[in-house]
Coordinates of C-alpha atoms in Angstrom, one line a residue:
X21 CA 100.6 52.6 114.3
X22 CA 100.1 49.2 116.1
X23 CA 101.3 45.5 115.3
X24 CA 98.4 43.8 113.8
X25 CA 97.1 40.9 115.7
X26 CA 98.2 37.2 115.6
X27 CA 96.6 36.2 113.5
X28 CA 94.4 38.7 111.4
X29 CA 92.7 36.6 109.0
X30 CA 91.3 32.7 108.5
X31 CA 90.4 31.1 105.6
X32 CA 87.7 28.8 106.7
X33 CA 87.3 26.6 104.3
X34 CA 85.7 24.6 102.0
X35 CA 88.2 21.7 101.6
X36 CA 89.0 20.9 98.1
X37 CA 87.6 24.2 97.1
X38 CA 90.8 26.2 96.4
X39 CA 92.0 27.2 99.6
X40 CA 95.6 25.6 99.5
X41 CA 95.6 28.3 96.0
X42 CA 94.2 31.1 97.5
X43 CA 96.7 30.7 100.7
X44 CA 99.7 31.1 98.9
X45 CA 98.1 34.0 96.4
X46 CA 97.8 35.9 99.8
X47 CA 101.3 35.2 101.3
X48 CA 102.9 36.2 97.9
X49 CA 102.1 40.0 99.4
X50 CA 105.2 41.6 101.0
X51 CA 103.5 42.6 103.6
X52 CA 102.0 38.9 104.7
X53 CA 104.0 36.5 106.7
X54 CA 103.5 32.9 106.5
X55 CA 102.2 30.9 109.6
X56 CA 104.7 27.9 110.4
X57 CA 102.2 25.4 109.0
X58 CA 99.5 26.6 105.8
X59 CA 96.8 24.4 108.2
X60 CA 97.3 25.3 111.5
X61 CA 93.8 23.5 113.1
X62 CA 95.3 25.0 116.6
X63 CA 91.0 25.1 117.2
X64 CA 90.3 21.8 116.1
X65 CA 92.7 18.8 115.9
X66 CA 95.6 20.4 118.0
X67 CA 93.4 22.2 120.3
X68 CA 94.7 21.1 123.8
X69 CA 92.3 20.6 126.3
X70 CA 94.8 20.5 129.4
X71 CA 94.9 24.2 128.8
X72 CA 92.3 26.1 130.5
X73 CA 93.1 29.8 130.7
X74 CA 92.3 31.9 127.9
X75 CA 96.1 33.9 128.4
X76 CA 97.8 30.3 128.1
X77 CA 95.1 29.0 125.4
X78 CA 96.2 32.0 123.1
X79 CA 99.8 31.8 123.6
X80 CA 99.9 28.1 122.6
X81 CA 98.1 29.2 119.3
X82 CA 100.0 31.8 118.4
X83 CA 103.1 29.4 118.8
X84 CA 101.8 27.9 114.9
X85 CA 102.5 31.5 113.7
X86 CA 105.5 34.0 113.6
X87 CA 103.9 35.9 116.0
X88 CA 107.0 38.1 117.4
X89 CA 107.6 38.9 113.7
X90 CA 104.6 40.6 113.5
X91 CA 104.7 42.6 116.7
X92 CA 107.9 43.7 115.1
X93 CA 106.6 44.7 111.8
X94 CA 103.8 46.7 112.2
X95 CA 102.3 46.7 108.6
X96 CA 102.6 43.2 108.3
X97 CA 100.0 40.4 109.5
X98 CA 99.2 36.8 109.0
X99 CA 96.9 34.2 108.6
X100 CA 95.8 30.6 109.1
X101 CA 93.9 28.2 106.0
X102 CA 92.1 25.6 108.4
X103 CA 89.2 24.3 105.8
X104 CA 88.2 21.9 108.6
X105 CA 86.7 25.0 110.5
X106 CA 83.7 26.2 108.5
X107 CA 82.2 22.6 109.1
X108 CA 83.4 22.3 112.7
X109 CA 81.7 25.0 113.9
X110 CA 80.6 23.6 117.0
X111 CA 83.8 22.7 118.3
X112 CA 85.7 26.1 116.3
X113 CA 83.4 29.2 117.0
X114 CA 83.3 29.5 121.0
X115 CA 87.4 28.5 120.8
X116 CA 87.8 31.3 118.2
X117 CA 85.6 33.9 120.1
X118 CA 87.4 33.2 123.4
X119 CA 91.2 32.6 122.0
X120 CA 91.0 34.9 119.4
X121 CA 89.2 38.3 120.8
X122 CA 89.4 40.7 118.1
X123 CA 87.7 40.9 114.7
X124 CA 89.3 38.8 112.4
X125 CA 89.0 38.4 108.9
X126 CA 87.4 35.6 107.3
X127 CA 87.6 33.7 103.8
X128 CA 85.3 30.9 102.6
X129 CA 86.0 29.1 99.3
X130 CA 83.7 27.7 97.4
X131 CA 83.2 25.2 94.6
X132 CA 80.8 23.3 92.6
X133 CA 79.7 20.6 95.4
X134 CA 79.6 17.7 92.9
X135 CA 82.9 18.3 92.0
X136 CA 84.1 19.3 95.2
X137 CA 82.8 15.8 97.0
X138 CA 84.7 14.0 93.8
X139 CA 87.7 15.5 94.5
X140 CA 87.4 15.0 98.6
X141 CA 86.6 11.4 97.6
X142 CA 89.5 10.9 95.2
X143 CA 91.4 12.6 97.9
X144 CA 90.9 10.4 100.7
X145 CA 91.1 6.8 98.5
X146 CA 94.4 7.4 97.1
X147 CA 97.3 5.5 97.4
X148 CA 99.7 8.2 97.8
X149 CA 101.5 10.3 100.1
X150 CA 103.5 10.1 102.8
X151 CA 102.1 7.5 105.8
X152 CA 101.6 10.8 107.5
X153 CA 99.4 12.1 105.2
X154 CA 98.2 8.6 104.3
X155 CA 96.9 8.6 108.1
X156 CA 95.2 11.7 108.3
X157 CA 92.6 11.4 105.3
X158 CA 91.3 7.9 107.2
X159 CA 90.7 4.8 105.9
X160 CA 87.8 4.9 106.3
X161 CA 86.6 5.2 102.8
X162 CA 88.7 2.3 102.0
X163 CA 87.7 -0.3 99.6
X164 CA 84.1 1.6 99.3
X165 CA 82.9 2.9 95.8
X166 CA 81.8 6.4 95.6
X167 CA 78.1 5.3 95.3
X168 CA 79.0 3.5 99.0
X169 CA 80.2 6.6 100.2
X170 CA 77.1 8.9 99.3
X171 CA 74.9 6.2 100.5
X172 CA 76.5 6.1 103.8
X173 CA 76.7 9.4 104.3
X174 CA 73.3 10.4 102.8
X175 CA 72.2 7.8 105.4
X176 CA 73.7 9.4 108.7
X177 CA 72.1 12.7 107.2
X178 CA 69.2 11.1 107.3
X179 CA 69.2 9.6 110.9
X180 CA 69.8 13.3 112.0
X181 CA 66.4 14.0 110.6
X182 CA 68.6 16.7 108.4
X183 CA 67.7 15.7 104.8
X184 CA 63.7 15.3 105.7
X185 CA 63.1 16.3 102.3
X186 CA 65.1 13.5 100.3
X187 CA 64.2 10.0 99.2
X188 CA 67.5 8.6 99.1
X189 CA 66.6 5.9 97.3
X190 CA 64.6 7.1 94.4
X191 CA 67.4 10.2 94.4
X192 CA 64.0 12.3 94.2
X193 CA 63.5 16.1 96.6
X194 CA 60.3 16.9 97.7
X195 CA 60.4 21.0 96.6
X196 CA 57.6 22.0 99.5
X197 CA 59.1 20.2 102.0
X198 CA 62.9 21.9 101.5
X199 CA 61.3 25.3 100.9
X200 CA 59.5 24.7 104.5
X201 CA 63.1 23.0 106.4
X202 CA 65.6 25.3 105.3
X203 CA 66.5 27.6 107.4
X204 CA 64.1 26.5 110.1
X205 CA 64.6 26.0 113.6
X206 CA 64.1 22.1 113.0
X207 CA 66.9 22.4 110.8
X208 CA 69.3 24.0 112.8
X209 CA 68.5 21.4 115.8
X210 CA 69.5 18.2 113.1
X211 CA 72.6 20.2 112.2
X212 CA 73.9 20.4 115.4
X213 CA 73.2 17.0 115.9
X214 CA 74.7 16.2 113.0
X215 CA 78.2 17.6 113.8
X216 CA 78.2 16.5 117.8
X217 CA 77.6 13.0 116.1
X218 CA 79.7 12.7 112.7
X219 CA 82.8 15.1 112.8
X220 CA 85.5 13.8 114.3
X221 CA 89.0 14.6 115.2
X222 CA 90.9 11.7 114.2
X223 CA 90.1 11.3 110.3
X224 CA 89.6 13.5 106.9
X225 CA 87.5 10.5 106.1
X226 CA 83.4 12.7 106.9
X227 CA 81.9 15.2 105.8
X228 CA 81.9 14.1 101.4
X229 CA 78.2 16.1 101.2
X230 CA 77.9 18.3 104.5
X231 CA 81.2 20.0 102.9
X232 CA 79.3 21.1 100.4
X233 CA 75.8 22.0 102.2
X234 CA 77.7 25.9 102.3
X235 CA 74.4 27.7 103.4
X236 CA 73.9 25.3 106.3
X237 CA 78.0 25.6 107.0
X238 CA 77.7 29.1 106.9
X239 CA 74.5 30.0 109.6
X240 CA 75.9 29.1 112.5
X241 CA 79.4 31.3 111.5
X242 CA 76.6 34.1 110.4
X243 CA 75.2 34.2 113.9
X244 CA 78.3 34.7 115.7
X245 CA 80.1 37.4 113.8
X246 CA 79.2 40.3 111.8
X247 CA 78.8 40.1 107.7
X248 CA 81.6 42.5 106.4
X249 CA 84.0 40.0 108.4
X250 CA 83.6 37.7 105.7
X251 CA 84.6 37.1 102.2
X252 CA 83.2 34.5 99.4
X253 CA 84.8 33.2 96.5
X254 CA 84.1 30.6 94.2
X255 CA 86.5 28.4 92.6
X256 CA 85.3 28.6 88.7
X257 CA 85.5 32.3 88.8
X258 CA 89.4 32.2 90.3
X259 CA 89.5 29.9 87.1
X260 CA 88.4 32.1 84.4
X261 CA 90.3 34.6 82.5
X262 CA 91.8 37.4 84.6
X263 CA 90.2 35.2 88.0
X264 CA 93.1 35.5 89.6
X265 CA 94.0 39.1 89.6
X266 CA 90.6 39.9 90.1
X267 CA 90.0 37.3 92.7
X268 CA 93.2 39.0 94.8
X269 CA 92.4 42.7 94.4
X270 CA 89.4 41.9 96.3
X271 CA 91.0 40.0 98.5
X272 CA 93.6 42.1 99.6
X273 CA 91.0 45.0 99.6
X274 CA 89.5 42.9 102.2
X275 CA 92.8 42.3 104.4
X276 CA 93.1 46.3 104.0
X277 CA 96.6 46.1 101.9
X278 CA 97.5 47.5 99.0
X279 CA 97.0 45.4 95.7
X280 CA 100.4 43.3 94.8
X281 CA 100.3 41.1 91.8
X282 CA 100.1 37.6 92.2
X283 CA 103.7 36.0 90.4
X284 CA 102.3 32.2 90.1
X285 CA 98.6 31.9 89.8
X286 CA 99.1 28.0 89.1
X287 CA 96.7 26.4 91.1
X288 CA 98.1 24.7 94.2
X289 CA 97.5 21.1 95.5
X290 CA 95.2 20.1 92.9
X291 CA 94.8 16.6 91.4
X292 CA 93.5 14.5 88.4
X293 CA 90.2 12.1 89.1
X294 CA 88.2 9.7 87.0
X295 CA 85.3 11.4 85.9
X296 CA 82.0 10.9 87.9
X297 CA 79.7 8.0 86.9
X298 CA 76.8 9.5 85.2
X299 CA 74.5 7.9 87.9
X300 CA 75.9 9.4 90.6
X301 CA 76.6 12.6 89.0
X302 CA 73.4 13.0 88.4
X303 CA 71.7 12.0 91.7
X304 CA 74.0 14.5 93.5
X305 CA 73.2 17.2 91.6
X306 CA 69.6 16.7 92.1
X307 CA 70.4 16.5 95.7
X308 CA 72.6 19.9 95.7
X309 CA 70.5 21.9 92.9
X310 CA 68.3 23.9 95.9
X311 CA 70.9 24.3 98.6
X312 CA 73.2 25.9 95.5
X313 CA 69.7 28.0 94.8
X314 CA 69.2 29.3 98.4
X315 CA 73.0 30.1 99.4
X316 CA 72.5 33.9 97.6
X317 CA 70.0 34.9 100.2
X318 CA 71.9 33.3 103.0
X319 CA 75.2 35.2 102.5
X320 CA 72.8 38.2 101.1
X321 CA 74.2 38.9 97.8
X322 CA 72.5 39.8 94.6
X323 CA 75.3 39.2 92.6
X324 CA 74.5 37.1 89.4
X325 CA 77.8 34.9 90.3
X326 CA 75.8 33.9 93.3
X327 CA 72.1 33.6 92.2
X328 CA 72.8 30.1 90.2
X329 CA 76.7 29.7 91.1
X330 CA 76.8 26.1 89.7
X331 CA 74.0 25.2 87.0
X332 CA 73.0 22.1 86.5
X333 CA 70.9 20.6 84.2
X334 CA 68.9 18.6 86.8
X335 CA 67.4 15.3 85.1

């Protein structure tokens, strides 16, 4: 028997998909021990670029965890819940392959991406929290409707040539030209511009639609490790009767530990928003309705939770 490495699984993201939930579900497990901080980011906002060795680039990460714990506990591991990192892939991939040398676990959340960019919006805009916190999310967004929001960002999108098939002003898709982007070379070339140009470091106040573009979020992460590293979940199902326990004997099956039931399945960091202005709610589902259709064949499932995981009744 060998310690396990430090640390042994990363939930990826999305943000405001349930990952604050499904990181404390995890570290309810005897056998899990808690990083120092639930969001590490040790490859994103706290990376240090003054360090250049690998050795000395890995030893400052590990300090976010208990890492001489684990070396002393050899059925134990840990884990990180960064949800910056499955957009940030540019930056987070070759920092994660060179830190981070052995094969990892992965978890990505997912969640209805109307809802999800409501909730990142409601997020950001409020008035609460600590200055800290306040400071974090950005200010961005400030003062700016949700309709302002979508329109800027749909508008950035659009100077990266990465929505090629959306009228943004009539809210109207043209089907053949999706069906002939997605996926493409073309598409991959706006997406990285996209992210060199429009993630930053300083601010939670980007990313309201790209968060929810999963199959785009996901190719990059699919080309540089292998499938059965990865797990999927979506929120609604962790929602449903019996989501929980069923969510977490998967998951757990994944981390290779025995099952362990979950004490408090309340949902974690969650929060009350006014409901989405038909308009709007509308135009975005429109806009999501065939990225949510083609994410089954991306992360190659048949699996009738995946084939149409939010329907809409597009108008």
């Amino acid at each position: 028997m060998v310690s396990r490495p430090t640390p042994s699984y990363i939930i990826l993201g999305a943000q405001k998909a349930g990952t604050t939930s499904l990181y404390h579900y995890i570290n309810e497990h005897p056998w899990v021990i808690k990083a120092r901080r639930r969001e590490t980011h040790c490859l994103d906002w706290r990376w240090d670029e003054k360090i250049k060795t690998k050795s000395k680039q890995l030893e400052y990460c590990q300090r976010f965890f208990f890492t001489d714990h684990v070396k002393n506990r050899v059925s134990c591991q840990t884990g990180d819940s960064s949800p910056s990192y499955l957009l940030d892939s540019r930056r987070v991939i070759p920092r994660l392959k060179r830190v981070f040398d052995w094969k990892m676990k992965f978890f990505v959340m997912m969640r209805d991406p109307v809802r999800r960019a409501t909730s990142h919006y409601s997020m950001v805009t409020s008035t609460d929290g600590t200055p800290a916190q306040q400071k974090t999310r950005g200010l961005e967004w400030r003062n700016k409707s949700l309709w302002d929001v979508v329109q800027m960002e749909m508008k950035k999108m659009n100077e990266c040539s990465l929505i090629p098939y959306w009228n943004i002003e009539d809210g109207i898709i043209d089907q053949d030209c999706f069906d002939q982007f997605f996926g493409s070379q073309q598409e991959d070339e706006a997406w990285n511009r996209y992210l060199e140009r429009y993630v930053p470091l300083n601010t939670g106040s980007y990313g309201l639609l790209t968060r929810g573009m999963y199959a785009v979020q996901l190719r990059p992460w699919f080309r540089s490790f292998d499938r059965d590293q990865f797990m999927f979940l979506r929120l609604e199902s962790m929602k449903s009767k019996n989501g929980v326990p069923n969510a977490m004997e998967r998951v757990f099956s994944h981390l290779d530990l025995p099952y362990h039931p979950i004490c408090d399945e309340s949902a974690k960091n969650s929060r009350e928003y006014e409901s989405t202005d038909t308009k709007i709610h509308d135009y975005l589902q429109r806009f999501f309705e065939p990225h949510n259709r083609g994410l089954a064949s991306v992360i190659q499932t048949k699996s009738e939770e995946w084939i149409d995981p939010w329907p809409y009744q597009v108008v």
